[in-house]
Amino acid sequence: NEIHQAAKETVALAEARFISQKHEWEFDNAWQEMLNHATTKVTEAEYQKSESGREHQKRATLFNLAEQRVATLESKLKRNIIKARPYFEEKEVCQGQLDAQKMRIDQIQGELSKAKSDYAASLKRLEIISEEIHNQRRNKSGRVSPSPPVGPREPGVGAEINSFCKEESHPLEKAVGDSERKEDGDCDGSAGVTSWDIEREMERADLRSLGSVSMATSSALSDADDLDIDPIEEVSPCSFCQ
């Protein structure tokens, strides 16, 4: 209808303007083409209007048939409709509540996302503050810390004991090692009698020195018993190495 009315107004306006200026204007090909175009548009609009009228009539007929069908079913299934009406009414109420809950869930999810972002930003700020505090403490401790010691480093606690144990155990270990090598040499038949006797003498000398140390310790223990003093445990020269 709107297209048809606009086309008719265009044609009427063109005719009115031409009639008002007919003494000055001539009806040439341009006016003829414009009038033909407007007339074509009017014709197309009338055709669309008629088609729309027929489609509307068709749909109206279908609608009337559907209304008659509904009335027939309503009169036929009246009892069933009454029984099922509470269900559909409750369904409508529940659907409304469900929509409200969905809206509430969407709102809470938005707030949760915002809270998460704020929490992450807070953690980031705390991390920056912690780094600043650590840097301040590190700078402060660097200013207060004393200068490193100058000169060679002294031996630690127990270094003298370890060196003493190594010096005391060296002759005995050497003698035992030499005796083992001597026994291997005897089995192979490559060592002489003179070297074996010298090694035996060295081993006896070490054993005698160890015996004198043990006797001195036992005498000290007997003197402690006479003076009612707690006895001192016998300490071998190499006990510090353990």
Short mmCIF file of C-alpha atoms in Angstrom, two decimals:
data_model
loop_
_atom_site.label_atom_id
_atom_site.label_comp_id
_atom_site.label_asym_id
_atom_site.label_seq_id
_atom_site.Cartn_x
_atom_site.Cartn_y
_atom_site.Cartn_z
CA ASN A 1 0.00 0.00 0.00
CA GLU A 2 2.78 2.47 0.90
CA ILE A 3 4.68 1.78 -2.35
CA HIS A 4 1.51 2.12 -4.41
CA GLN A 5 0.56 5.40 -2.67
CA ALA A 6 4.06 6.87 -3.17
CA ALA A 7 4.03 5.99 -6.89
CA LYS A 8 0.63 7.61 -7.36
CA GLU A 9 1.76 10.77 -5.57
CA THR A 10 4.86 10.96 -7.78
CA VAL A 11 2.75 10.78 -10.94
CA ALA A 12 0.27 13.35 -9.67
CA LEU A 13 3.04 15.76 -8.66
CA ALA A 14 4.73 15.49 -12.04
CA GLU A 15 1.47 16.18 -13.87
CA ALA A 16 0.66 19.16 -11.65
CA ARG A 17 4.07 20.75 -12.19
CA PHE A 18 3.87 20.29 -15.93
CA ILE A 19 0.38 21.75 -16.15
CA SER A 20 1.42 24.80 -14.10
CA GLN A 21 4.34 25.48 -16.45
CA LYS A 22 2.80 24.31 -19.72
CA HIS A 23 3.28 27.76 -21.35
CA GLU A 24 7.04 27.69 -20.63
CA TRP A 25 7.86 23.94 -20.78
CA GLU A 26 7.45 21.60 -23.64
CA PHE A 27 6.40 17.99 -23.31
CA ASP A 28 9.64 16.48 -24.57
CA ASN A 29 11.16 12.99 -24.34
CA ALA A 30 12.56 13.53 -20.79
CA TRP A 31 9.11 14.28 -19.41
CA GLN A 32 7.69 11.36 -21.28
CA GLU A 33 10.34 8.98 -19.90
CA MET A 34 9.86 10.22 -16.34
CA LEU A 35 6.08 9.83 -16.62
CA ASN A 36 6.41 6.33 -18.04
CA HIS A 37 8.74 5.33 -15.20
CA ALA A 38 6.31 6.63 -12.58
CA THR A 39 3.42 4.87 -14.30
CA THR A 40 5.38 1.60 -14.31
CA LYS A 41 6.03 1.91 -10.62
CA VAL A 42 2.33 2.49 -10.00
CA THR A 43 1.48 -0.61 -12.03
CA GLU A 44 3.99 -2.75 -10.11
CA ALA A 45 2.68 -1.43 -6.80
CA GLU A 46 -0.90 -2.30 -7.81
CA TYR A 47 0.22 -5.83 -8.75
CA GLN A 48 2.01 -6.30 -5.42
CA LYS A 49 -1.07 -4.96 -3.65
CA SER A 50 -3.32 -7.45 -5.37
CA GLU A 51 -0.88 -10.30 -4.60
CA SER A 52 -0.74 -9.27 -0.98
CA GLY A 53 -4.53 -9.16 -0.83
CA ARG A 54 -4.80 -12.69 -2.20
CA GLU A 55 -2.14 -13.97 0.25
CA HIS A 56 -3.90 -12.26 3.12
CA GLN A 57 -7.22 -13.81 2.12
CA LYS A 58 -5.58 -17.24 1.98
CA ARG A 59 -4.00 -16.87 5.41
CA ALA A 60 -7.22 -15.55 6.88
CA THR A 61 -9.04 -18.63 5.59
CA LEU A 62 -6.45 -20.91 7.21
CA PHE A 63 -6.72 -18.95 10.46
CA ASN A 64 -10.49 -19.35 10.50
CA LEU A 65 -10.15 -23.09 9.93
CA ALA A 66 -7.62 -23.29 12.80
CA GLU A 67 -9.96 -21.41 15.12
CA GLN A 68 -12.78 -23.77 14.26
CA ARG A 69 -10.47 -26.73 14.94
CA VAL A 70 -9.51 -25.28 18.33
CA ALA A 71 -13.12 -24.74 19.27
CA THR A 72 -13.99 -28.29 18.28
CA LEU A 73 -11.11 -29.78 20.30
CA GLU A 74 -11.89 -27.55 23.28
CA SER A 75 -15.47 -28.75 23.41
CA LYS A 76 -14.39 -32.36 22.89
CA LEU A 77 -11.48 -32.41 25.40
CA LYS A 78 -12.84 -30.01 27.97
CA ARG A 79 -12.35 -32.42 30.90
CA ASN A 80 -8.75 -33.20 29.94
CA ILE A 81 -7.99 -29.52 29.55
CA ILE A 82 -9.28 -28.83 33.05
CA LYS A 83 -7.08 -31.61 34.48
CA ALA A 84 -3.97 -30.48 32.61
CA ARG A 85 -4.41 -26.76 33.27
CA PRO A 86 -2.66 -26.77 36.72
CA TYR A 87 0.38 -28.45 35.14
CA PHE A 88 0.78 -25.81 32.47
CA GLU A 89 0.14 -23.01 34.93
CA GLU A 90 2.81 -24.40 37.25
CA LYS A 91 5.12 -24.90 34.29
CA GLU A 92 4.74 -21.25 33.38
CA VAL A 93 5.54 -20.19 36.95
CA CYS A 94 8.59 -22.49 37.07
CA GLN A 95 9.79 -21.22 33.72
CA GLY A 96 9.63 -17.68 35.02
CA GLN A 97 11.61 -18.66 38.14
CA LEU A 98 14.14 -20.49 35.98
CA ASP A 99 14.64 -17.42 33.82
CA ALA A 100 15.14 -15.32 36.96
CA GLN A 101 17.70 -17.82 38.30
CA LYS A 102 19.54 -17.78 34.99
CA MET A 103 19.74 -14.01 35.12
CA ARG A 104 21.00 -14.23 38.70
CA ILE A 105 23.63 -16.81 37.70
CA ASP A 106 24.84 -14.59 34.88
CA GLN A 107 25.08 -11.66 37.29
CA ILE A 108 27.02 -13.74 39.86
CA GLN A 109 29.38 -15.02 37.18
CA GLY A 110 30.12 -11.46 36.13
CA GLU A 111 30.80 -10.48 39.75
CA LEU A 112 33.00 -13.58 40.19
CA SER A 113 35.04 -12.72 37.12
CA LYS A 114 35.50 -9.18 38.42
CA ALA A 115 36.54 -10.51 41.86
CA LYS A 116 39.05 -12.87 40.26
CA SER A 117 40.59 -10.06 38.27
CA ASP A 118 40.77 -7.88 41.40
CA TYR A 119 42.35 -10.77 43.34
CA ALA A 120 44.96 -11.31 40.63
CA ALA A 121 45.75 -7.59 40.60
CA SER A 122 46.08 -7.62 44.42
CA LEU A 123 48.48 -10.58 44.28
CA LYS A 124 50.52 -8.75 41.67
CA ARG A 125 50.71 -5.66 43.86
CA LEU A 126 51.67 -7.79 46.90
CA GLU A 127 54.41 -9.42 44.88
CA ILE A 128 55.77 -6.02 43.87
CA ILE A 129 55.65 -4.81 47.50
CA SER A 130 57.43 -7.97 48.68
CA GLU A 131 60.14 -7.49 46.09
CA GLU A 132 60.61 -3.89 47.19
CA ILE A 133 60.89 -4.97 50.85
CA HIS A 134 63.44 -7.66 49.99
CA ASN A 135 65.46 -5.17 47.94
CA GLN A 136 65.43 -2.67 50.81
CA ARG A 137 66.56 -5.34 53.28
CA ARG A 138 69.25 -6.52 50.89
CA ASN A 139 70.53 -2.99 50.41
CA LYS A 140 70.42 -2.31 54.15
CA SER A 141 72.25 -5.55 55.00
CA GLY A 142 74.82 -4.74 52.32
CA ARG A 143 75.57 -1.37 53.94
CA VAL A 144 75.81 -2.78 57.49
CA SER A 145 77.74 -6.01 56.76
CA PRO A 146 81.46 -5.88 57.77
CA SER A 147 84.27 -6.04 55.26
CA PRO A 148 85.62 -9.51 54.44
CA PRO A 149 88.78 -10.64 56.34
CA VAL A 150 92.13 -9.93 54.69
CA GLY A 151 95.00 -12.47 54.64
CA PRO A 152 95.36 -16.24 54.45
CA ARG A 153 92.69 -18.36 55.99
CA GLU A 154 93.62 -20.19 59.20
CA PRO A 155 93.07 -23.96 59.49
CA GLY A 156 89.73 -24.97 60.93
CA VAL A 157 89.01 -26.78 64.18
CA GLY A 158 90.36 -30.34 64.15
CA ALA A 159 92.93 -29.75 61.43
CA GLU A 160 95.83 -30.35 63.87
CA ILE A 161 94.23 -33.61 65.09
CA ASN A 162 93.78 -34.89 61.55
CA SER A 163 97.40 -34.09 60.68
CA PHE A 164 98.59 -35.77 63.90
CA CYS A 165 96.56 -38.91 63.12
CA LYS A 166 97.96 -38.99 59.61
CA GLU A 167 101.54 -38.63 60.89
CA GLU A 168 101.07 -41.32 63.57
CA SER A 169 99.35 -43.81 61.34
CA HIS A 170 101.73 -43.37 58.42
CA PRO A 171 104.65 -45.60 59.65
CA LEU A 172 102.41 -48.45 60.77
CA GLU A 173 100.36 -48.37 57.57
CA LYS A 174 103.56 -48.22 55.59
CA ALA A 175 104.98 -51.21 57.44
CA VAL A 176 101.80 -53.24 56.97
CA GLY A 177 101.70 -52.30 53.29
CA ASP A 178 105.34 -53.21 52.87
CA SER A 179 104.75 -56.55 54.57
CA GLU A 180 101.83 -57.27 52.24
CA ARG A 181 103.91 -56.34 49.24
CA LYS A 182 106.70 -58.53 50.67
CA GLU A 183 104.36 -61.50 50.95
CA ASP A 184 103.24 -60.96 47.36
CA GLY A 185 106.87 -60.72 46.35
CA ASP A 186 107.70 -63.97 48.15
CA CYS A 187 104.93 -65.71 46.29
CA ASP A 188 106.33 -64.38 43.05
CA GLY A 189 109.94 -65.03 44.10
CA SER A 190 111.09 -61.49 43.23
CA ALA A 191 112.08 -59.99 46.72
CA GLY A 192 115.37 -60.50 48.65
CA VAL A 193 115.98 -61.68 52.25
CA THR A 194 117.76 -58.49 53.37
CA SER A 195 114.80 -56.11 52.64
CA TRP A 196 112.44 -58.45 54.45
CA ASP A 197 114.58 -58.37 57.63
CA ILE A 198 114.74 -54.56 57.56
CA GLU A 199 110.97 -54.27 57.28
CA ARG A 200 110.46 -56.71 60.16
CA GLU A 201 112.75 -54.63 62.37
CA MET A 202 110.81 -51.45 61.56
CA GLU A 203 107.53 -53.14 62.39
CA ARG A 204 108.91 -54.36 65.77
CA ALA A 205 110.10 -50.83 66.58
CA ASP A 206 106.63 -49.41 65.89
CA LEU A 207 105.01 -52.07 68.04
CA ARG A 208 107.42 -51.33 70.91
CA SER A 209 106.60 -47.61 70.71
CA LEU A 210 102.88 -48.36 70.83
CA GLY A 211 103.47 -50.64 73.86
CA SER A 212 105.30 -47.88 75.72
CA VAL A 213 102.40 -45.52 75.09
CA SER A 214 99.94 -48.11 76.44
CA MET A 215 102.08 -48.66 79.57
CA ALA A 216 102.25 -44.92 80.23
CA THR A 217 98.49 -44.68 79.96
CA SER A 218 97.91 -47.61 82.33
CA SER A 219 100.28 -46.08 84.89
CA ALA A 220 98.39 -42.81 84.71
CA LEU A 221 95.14 -44.70 85.33
CA SER A 222 96.61 -46.45 88.41
CA ASP A 223 97.75 -43.10 89.84
CA ALA A 224 94.25 -41.71 89.28
CA ASP A 225 92.76 -44.64 91.25
CA ASP A 226 95.12 -43.93 94.16
CA LEU A 227 94.06 -40.27 94.24
CA ASP A 228 90.30 -41.13 94.02
CA ILE A 229 89.99 -39.34 90.67
CA ASP A 230 87.79 -40.59 87.86
CA PRO A 231 89.88 -42.65 85.48
CA ILE A 232 90.69 -41.26 82.07
CA GLU A 233 89.84 -43.44 79.17
CA GLU A 234 92.77 -44.78 77.22
CA VAL A 235 93.03 -42.87 73.99
CA SER A 236 95.14 -44.20 71.23
CA PRO A 237 97.01 -41.73 69.03
CA CYS A 238 94.84 -42.60 66.07
CA SER A 239 91.43 -42.50 67.85
CA PHE A 240 90.91 -38.93 66.63
CA CYS A 241 90.84 -40.16 63.08
CA GLN A 242 87.61 -42.05 63.61
#
